[in-house]
Amino acid sequence: MYSTCLYCTRDLGTNSVIETLPVGRRVAFDSAAGRLWVVCRNCERWNLVPFDTRLETIDQGERLFQTAKLRFATDHIGLARLPEGLELVRVGPALRPEFAAWRYGDQFGRRRRDVALKTAAASAALPLASGVIAFAAGIAMPTEVVGGLSVPALFILAVMVMARRRTAGIVAIADGEAGVVTVESANASRIIRRADGEWGLELHAFGQRKGGFAVGRAPTESRFWGAEAAPLLGQVLPIVNRMTGTRGVVRDAVELVTDNRSVPQILRRGEMLGRQVRYVPPGQGSRSTREPADGLVLAELPLASALALEMFTHEESERALLTADLALLERRWREADRLAKIADELVTG
């Protein structure tokens, strides 16, 4: 078991309670299905554990859960916190909608809160920083500077430009090759379709990064299809969906995933819910049109559809790992470790 999250590449933490699984601060298990996960406390996504020690860990988790003081419980899901600080999530014979709402609601809710807090902090700090710069600069230079903009205005403009280039994620687009994704490039990426009906992803990503910012004049557009596109879509959608997570939207998304089991089905059903999807032909930017085309901009998807697609791609990836051998899961973990090292370079580079 590796120590890095498969999705956000952050460290999963450790525990000294479960002998066969010393990784993670929240461990989830389903005894009936024989599934075991380590839940990342940064992105709240569930990392499937390899097969070799899974049954022994589930048995130990059951014993610990029975003797722990419950903090939350229903007929199907329970959450217990042990004195050491480890949290155990016990999944019973839950109906799929209830389990999905509980599992993903936690992820989306935390993501929404984190973005809201960061936005509020930035908004509060910006006027103060602008005032300090304006005061200091006003002593030595006129209020009006380049292009008729004041010093505070230039400062705000610089902050906006930097925010557009700040790295929001790093994705593995090929063996040994990583793509740098910003919020803007993730939003501009598109779900596409070929003449034969195969769906795909047109990913907008930069090829270089420096100090936490994407480098280059414009992102490169790369196209991936079917099974190759699904894991990439699963990595990009959390960036696009960073401000979603209300209970009503999550409930709609769970219904979409429950009733539809493919990307095209989810998109078609999402349109039937009455929310307008804007089709964007290649090469026309964000200009909307009602004429048929082969692209759907991720940022313009209905909220429920975008969340449903995120749920679906993650579950498809997990399903593939369950049916594959241990070597495939090991490759996924090694890839996550490699991306984690790249992410570290963004901080220290």
Short mmCIF file of C-alpha atoms in Angstrom, two decimals:
data_model
loop_
_atom_site.label_atom_id
_atom_site.label_comp_id
_atom_site.label_asym_id
_atom_site.label_seq_id
_atom_site.Cartn_x
_atom_site.Cartn_y
_atom_site.Cartn_z
CA MET A 1 0.00 0.00 0.00
CA TYR A 2 1.49 3.32 -1.05
CA SER A 3 1.23 6.47 1.04
CA THR A 4 0.05 8.89 -1.69
CA CYS A 5 -3.51 9.68 -2.76
CA LEU A 6 -4.30 8.37 -6.24
CA TYR A 7 -6.24 11.52 -7.10
CA CYS A 8 -4.67 14.61 -5.52
CA THR A 9 -1.20 13.02 -4.86
CA ARG A 10 -1.13 14.35 -1.29
CA ASP A 11 0.19 12.25 1.60
CA LEU A 12 -2.48 10.00 3.14
CA GLY A 13 -1.05 10.13 6.64
CA THR A 14 -0.43 7.22 8.99
CA ASN A 15 -2.02 5.42 11.92
CA SER A 16 -0.66 3.12 14.63
CA VAL A 17 -3.92 1.24 15.19
CA ILE A 18 -4.37 -1.12 12.24
CA GLU A 19 -1.33 -3.38 12.02
CA THR A 20 -1.99 -4.54 8.45
CA LEU A 21 -2.77 -1.03 7.17
CA PRO A 22 -0.67 1.68 8.89
CA VAL A 23 -1.56 4.17 6.12
CA GLY A 24 -4.38 6.71 6.42
CA ARG A 25 -6.30 8.72 9.00
CA ARG A 26 -9.73 7.55 7.77
CA VAL A 27 -10.29 3.95 6.69
CA ALA A 28 -13.53 2.70 5.12
CA PHE A 29 -14.55 -0.92 4.68
CA ASP A 30 -17.45 -2.99 3.34
CA SER A 31 -17.35 -6.48 4.82
CA ALA A 32 -20.06 -7.90 2.57
CA ALA A 33 -18.40 -6.72 -0.66
CA GLY A 34 -14.85 -7.25 0.61
CA ARG A 35 -13.84 -3.69 -0.23
CA LEU A 36 -11.39 -1.54 1.68
CA TRP A 37 -10.43 2.10 1.12
CA VAL A 38 -8.16 4.77 2.58
CA VAL A 39 -9.99 8.11 2.46
CA CYS A 40 -7.80 11.10 1.63
CA ARG A 41 -8.37 13.87 4.18
CA ASN A 42 -7.27 16.49 1.64
CA CYS A 43 -9.63 15.75 -1.27
CA GLU A 44 -11.98 13.27 0.53
CA ARG A 45 -11.70 10.72 -2.28
CA TRP A 46 -11.56 7.00 -1.61
CA ASN A 47 -8.40 5.08 -2.50
CA LEU A 48 -8.94 1.37 -3.06
CA VAL A 49 -6.57 -0.87 -1.09
CA PRO A 50 -4.74 -3.79 -2.78
CA PHE A 51 -5.95 -7.34 -2.28
CA ASP A 52 -3.08 -8.85 -0.31
CA THR A 53 -4.03 -7.69 3.22
CA ARG A 54 -7.59 -6.55 2.59
CA LEU A 55 -9.49 -9.33 4.41
CA GLU A 56 -7.29 -9.22 7.53
CA THR A 57 -7.69 -5.43 7.71
CA ILE A 58 -11.47 -5.61 7.31
CA ASP A 59 -11.68 -8.16 10.15
CA GLN A 60 -9.61 -5.93 12.42
CA GLY A 61 -11.67 -2.91 11.40
CA GLU A 62 -14.89 -4.71 12.35
CA ARG A 63 -13.53 -5.54 15.80
CA LEU A 64 -12.33 -1.99 16.40
CA PHE A 65 -15.60 -0.55 15.16
CA GLN A 66 -17.68 -2.67 17.57
CA THR A 67 -15.75 -1.38 20.60
CA ALA A 68 -15.54 2.28 19.49
CA LYS A 69 -17.88 5.12 20.42
CA LEU A 70 -20.03 5.99 17.40
CA ARG A 71 -20.16 9.59 16.23
CA PHE A 72 -22.60 8.98 13.36
CA ALA A 73 -24.64 5.97 12.31
CA THR A 74 -27.58 4.89 10.15
CA ASP A 75 -28.87 1.42 9.29
CA HIS A 76 -26.30 1.23 6.50
CA ILE A 77 -23.33 3.48 7.31
CA GLY A 78 -21.43 4.13 10.51
CA LEU A 79 -18.55 6.45 11.44
CA ALA A 80 -16.41 5.88 14.55
CA ARG A 81 -13.42 7.78 15.90
CA LEU A 82 -10.81 5.88 17.88
CA PRO A 83 -8.87 7.48 20.75
CA GLU A 84 -5.71 7.56 18.62
CA GLY A 85 -7.56 9.77 16.11
CA LEU A 86 -8.18 7.20 13.38
CA GLU A 87 -11.67 7.32 11.87
CA LEU A 88 -13.41 4.14 10.72
CA VAL A 89 -16.23 4.13 8.17
CA ARG A 90 -18.29 0.94 8.16
CA VAL A 91 -20.43 0.40 5.06
CA GLY A 92 -23.33 -2.01 5.47
CA PRO A 93 -25.94 -3.21 2.97
CA ALA A 94 -26.73 0.33 1.90
CA LEU A 95 -28.83 1.20 -1.09
CA ARG A 96 -26.63 2.68 -3.75
CA PRO A 97 -28.17 6.19 -3.74
CA GLU A 98 -27.74 6.51 0.03
CA PHE A 99 -24.13 5.35 -0.06
CA ALA A 100 -23.25 7.57 -3.04
CA ALA A 101 -24.85 10.64 -1.43
CA TRP A 102 -22.93 10.06 1.80
CA ARG A 103 -19.61 9.28 0.13
CA TYR A 104 -19.60 12.08 -2.43
CA GLY A 105 -21.47 14.66 -0.37
CA ASP A 106 -18.53 14.68 2.04
CA GLN A 107 -16.09 15.33 -0.82
CA PHE A 108 -18.09 18.04 -2.56
CA GLY A 109 -19.04 19.81 0.67
CA ARG A 110 -15.46 20.12 1.87
CA ARG A 111 -14.29 21.26 -1.56
CA ARG A 112 -16.93 24.00 -1.66
CA ARG A 113 -16.07 25.20 1.85
CA ASP A 114 -12.32 25.28 1.13
CA VAL A 115 -12.76 27.35 -2.03
CA ALA A 116 -15.18 29.72 -0.26
CA LEU A 117 -12.71 30.28 2.59
CA LYS A 118 -9.80 30.91 0.21
CA THR A 119 -11.89 33.32 -1.84
CA ALA A 120 -12.99 35.22 1.26
CA ALA A 121 -9.41 35.45 2.53
CA ALA A 122 -8.14 36.72 -0.82
CA SER A 123 -10.94 39.28 -1.06
CA ALA A 124 -10.18 40.57 2.41
CA ALA A 125 -6.44 40.81 1.81
CA LEU A 126 -6.57 42.46 -1.61
CA PRO A 127 -7.83 45.96 -0.59
CA LEU A 128 -5.32 46.11 2.27
CA ALA A 129 -2.39 45.08 0.05
CA SER A 130 -3.47 47.51 -2.66
CA GLY A 131 -3.70 50.33 -0.16
CA VAL A 132 -0.24 49.64 1.24
CA ILE A 133 1.30 49.59 -2.24
CA ALA A 134 -0.56 52.70 -3.29
CA PHE A 135 0.56 54.53 -0.16
CA ALA A 136 4.20 53.49 -0.56
CA ALA A 137 4.25 54.19 -4.29
CA GLY A 138 2.46 57.49 -3.88
CA ILE A 139 5.37 58.87 -1.96
CA ALA A 140 7.74 58.37 -4.88
CA MET A 141 5.58 58.38 -8.02
CA PRO A 142 2.34 59.83 -9.40
CA THR A 143 -0.98 58.11 -8.79
CA GLU A 144 -1.51 57.51 -12.52
CA VAL A 145 1.00 55.16 -14.16
CA VAL A 146 1.16 52.91 -17.21
CA GLY A 147 -1.86 53.13 -19.48
CA GLY A 148 -3.65 55.47 -17.12
CA LEU A 149 -4.03 52.75 -14.46
CA SER A 150 -3.34 53.51 -10.83
CA VAL A 151 -0.92 51.46 -8.73
CA PRO A 152 -3.72 49.59 -6.93
CA ALA A 153 -5.36 48.79 -10.27
CA LEU A 154 -2.09 47.43 -11.67
CA PHE A 155 -1.62 45.35 -8.55
CA ILE A 156 -5.10 43.87 -8.86
CA LEU A 157 -4.48 43.19 -12.55
CA ALA A 158 -1.22 41.40 -11.75
CA VAL A 159 -2.94 39.25 -9.12
CA MET A 160 -5.66 38.30 -11.63
CA VAL A 161 -3.08 37.32 -14.27
CA MET A 162 -1.17 35.21 -11.75
CA ALA A 163 -4.38 33.51 -10.60
CA ARG A 164 -5.18 32.51 -14.18
CA ARG A 165 -1.81 30.76 -14.47
CA ARG A 166 -1.67 29.16 -11.03
CA THR A 167 -1.44 25.38 -11.19
CA ALA A 168 -4.69 23.71 -10.16
CA GLY A 169 -3.66 20.13 -10.93
CA ILE A 170 -1.15 17.88 -12.64
CA VAL A 171 -2.42 15.02 -14.76
CA ALA A 172 -0.64 12.07 -16.38
CA ILE A 173 -1.38 12.46 -20.08
CA ALA A 174 1.12 9.79 -21.23
CA ASP A 175 3.81 7.49 -19.86
CA GLY A 176 6.50 9.72 -18.44
CA GLU A 177 4.64 12.91 -19.43
CA ALA A 178 2.57 15.20 -17.23
CA GLY A 179 0.25 18.06 -18.09
CA VAL A 180 -0.16 21.20 -15.99
CA VAL A 181 -3.80 22.22 -15.63
CA THR A 182 -5.05 25.62 -14.47
CA VAL A 183 -8.64 26.47 -13.52
CA GLU A 184 -9.03 28.28 -16.82
CA SER A 185 -7.65 25.42 -18.95
CA ALA A 186 -9.73 22.84 -17.06
CA ASN A 187 -12.88 24.90 -17.64
CA ALA A 188 -12.08 25.17 -21.36
CA SER A 189 -11.52 21.43 -21.81
CA ARG A 190 -14.33 19.69 -23.67
CA ILE A 191 -16.17 16.41 -23.98
CA ILE A 192 -16.06 15.48 -27.66
CA ARG A 193 -17.58 12.85 -29.91
CA ARG A 194 -16.38 11.10 -33.06
CA ALA A 195 -18.47 10.20 -36.08
CA ASP A 196 -18.63 6.58 -34.88
CA GLY A 197 -20.24 7.72 -31.61
CA GLU A 198 -17.18 7.23 -29.39
CA TRP A 199 -16.89 9.91 -26.72
CA GLY A 200 -13.62 11.53 -25.71
CA LEU A 201 -11.93 14.38 -23.88
CA GLU A 202 -10.16 17.35 -25.42
CA LEU A 203 -7.79 18.27 -22.61
CA HIS A 204 -6.28 21.76 -22.40
CA ALA A 205 -3.00 21.58 -20.47
CA PHE A 206 0.36 23.30 -20.36
CA GLY A 207 3.57 21.36 -20.82
CA GLN A 208 5.73 23.30 -18.40
CA ARG A 209 5.48 24.80 -14.94
CA LYS A 210 7.66 27.01 -12.79
CA GLY A 211 7.22 27.79 -9.12
CA GLY A 212 3.57 26.75 -9.11
CA PHE A 213 2.51 28.53 -12.32
CA ALA A 214 1.90 27.22 -15.82
CA VAL A 215 4.46 28.40 -18.40
CA GLY A 216 3.71 28.97 -22.07
CA ARG A 217 1.69 31.22 -24.34
CA ALA A 218 -1.33 28.90 -24.47
CA PRO A 219 -2.31 25.40 -23.36
CA THR A 220 -1.98 22.47 -25.74
CA GLU A 221 -5.12 20.64 -26.85
CA SER A 222 -4.79 16.85 -26.64
CA ARG A 223 -7.54 14.37 -27.47
CA PHE A 224 -8.23 11.08 -25.71
CA TRP A 225 -11.00 8.54 -26.34
CA GLY A 226 -13.14 6.13 -24.34
CA ALA A 227 -11.36 4.18 -21.61
CA GLU A 228 -8.26 6.35 -22.06
CA ALA A 229 -10.27 9.53 -21.55
CA ALA A 230 -12.22 8.44 -18.44
CA PRO A 231 -9.42 8.71 -15.81
CA LEU A 232 -8.31 12.08 -17.23
CA LEU A 233 -11.86 13.39 -17.08
CA GLY A 234 -11.98 12.21 -13.47
CA GLN A 235 -8.88 14.27 -12.67
CA VAL A 236 -10.02 17.45 -14.43
CA LEU A 237 -13.65 17.58 -13.25
CA PRO A 238 -12.81 18.23 -9.55
CA ILE A 239 -11.15 21.46 -10.70
CA VAL A 240 -14.19 22.44 -12.76
CA ASN A 241 -16.58 21.41 -9.96
CA ARG A 242 -14.69 23.22 -7.21
CA MET A 243 -17.65 25.43 -6.17
CA THR A 244 -20.44 22.83 -6.36
CA GLY A 245 -21.69 20.68 -3.53
CA THR A 246 -25.12 21.75 -2.27
CA ARG A 247 -27.31 18.90 -1.10
CA GLY A 248 -29.85 19.42 -3.85
CA VAL A 249 -27.25 19.31 -6.62
CA VAL A 250 -25.57 16.23 -5.12
CA ARG A 251 -28.97 14.51 -4.91
CA ASP A 252 -29.63 15.23 -8.60
CA ALA A 253 -26.16 13.98 -9.50
CA VAL A 254 -26.65 10.73 -7.57
CA GLU A 255 -29.90 10.12 -9.44
CA LEU A 256 -28.13 10.67 -12.76
CA VAL A 257 -25.40 8.16 -11.91
CA THR A 258 -27.88 5.65 -10.56
CA ASP A 259 -30.10 5.71 -13.65
CA ASN A 260 -27.41 6.10 -16.34
CA ARG A 261 -24.25 4.05 -16.72
CA SER A 262 -22.24 5.82 -19.42
CA VAL A 263 -20.94 9.31 -20.17
CA PRO A 264 -23.30 9.85 -23.16
CA GLN A 265 -26.30 8.63 -21.13
CA ILE A 266 -25.54 11.02 -18.26
CA LEU A 267 -25.20 13.94 -20.67
CA ARG A 268 -28.44 13.13 -22.46
CA ARG A 269 -30.35 12.70 -19.22
CA GLY A 270 -28.84 15.92 -17.83
CA GLU A 271 -30.27 17.85 -20.77
CA MET A 272 -33.68 16.23 -20.17
CA LEU A 273 -33.70 17.73 -16.67
CA GLY A 274 -34.28 21.09 -18.32
CA ARG A 275 -30.86 22.66 -17.90
CA GLN A 276 -29.42 24.10 -21.10
CA VAL A 277 -26.17 22.59 -22.39
CA ARG A 278 -24.26 24.89 -24.72
CA TYR A 279 -22.66 23.19 -27.72
CA VAL A 280 -19.41 24.75 -28.87
CA PRO A 281 -17.96 23.85 -32.29
CA PRO A 282 -14.18 23.43 -32.51
CA GLY A 283 -12.22 26.64 -32.92
CA GLN A 284 -15.02 28.97 -31.79
CA GLY A 285 -13.98 29.50 -28.18
CA SER A 286 -16.90 29.98 -25.79
CA ARG A 287 -19.37 31.38 -28.33
CA SER A 288 -22.61 29.47 -27.90
CA THR A 289 -24.74 28.08 -30.68
CA ARG A 290 -27.84 25.92 -30.97
CA GLU A 291 -26.50 24.10 -34.02
CA PRO A 292 -25.26 20.50 -33.56
CA ALA A 293 -21.55 20.22 -32.91
CA ASP A 294 -19.06 17.76 -31.44
CA GLY A 295 -17.97 19.52 -28.24
CA LEU A 296 -19.32 20.29 -24.75
CA VAL A 297 -17.29 22.76 -22.70
CA LEU A 298 -16.82 21.37 -19.17
CA ALA A 299 -17.44 24.72 -17.46
CA GLU A 300 -20.81 25.04 -19.23
CA LEU A 301 -22.20 21.64 -18.24
CA PRO A 302 -25.20 21.62 -15.89
CA LEU A 303 -23.99 21.31 -12.29
CA ALA A 304 -25.69 17.97 -11.65
CA SER A 305 -24.34 16.52 -14.90
CA ALA A 306 -20.78 17.65 -14.12
CA LEU A 307 -20.89 16.12 -10.63
CA ALA A 308 -22.49 12.93 -11.97
CA LEU A 309 -19.70 12.57 -14.52
CA GLU A 310 -17.11 13.00 -11.76
CA MET A 311 -18.77 10.28 -9.67
CA PHE A 312 -19.08 7.98 -12.67
CA THR A 313 -15.46 8.29 -13.82
CA HIS A 314 -14.14 7.60 -10.32
CA GLU A 315 -16.36 4.54 -9.91
CA GLU A 316 -15.41 3.26 -13.36
CA SER A 317 -11.75 3.57 -12.40
CA GLU A 318 -12.38 1.72 -9.14
CA ARG A 319 -14.34 -0.98 -10.95
CA ALA A 320 -11.45 -1.49 -13.37
CA LEU A 321 -9.03 -1.86 -10.47
CA LEU A 322 -11.29 -4.40 -8.76
CA THR A 323 -11.35 -6.60 -11.84
CA ALA A 324 -7.67 -6.15 -12.72
CA ASP A 325 -4.62 -7.75 -11.20
CA LEU A 326 -2.45 -6.23 -8.47
CA ALA A 327 0.09 -5.03 -11.04
CA LEU A 328 -2.40 -2.50 -12.48
CA LEU A 329 -3.15 -1.04 -9.05
CA GLU A 330 0.56 -0.86 -8.30
CA ARG A 331 1.15 1.08 -11.53
CA ARG A 332 -1.58 3.55 -10.56
CA TRP A 333 0.02 4.13 -7.16
CA ARG A 334 3.48 4.57 -8.68
CA GLU A 335 2.02 7.12 -11.11
CA ALA A 336 0.47 9.00 -8.19
CA ASP A 337 3.83 9.01 -6.40
CA ARG A 338 5.51 10.35 -9.55
CA LEU A 339 2.98 13.17 -9.86
CA ALA A 340 3.42 13.93 -6.17
CA LYS A 341 7.13 14.51 -6.74
CA ILE A 342 6.31 16.87 -9.63
CA ALA A 343 3.90 18.74 -7.35
CA ASP A 344 6.65 19.10 -4.76
CA GLU A 345 8.87 20.65 -7.42
CA LEU A 346 6.22 23.31 -8.00
CA VAL A 347 6.62 24.44 -4.40
CA THR A 348 10.40 24.34 -4.24
CA GLY A 349 11.17 25.21 -7.90
#
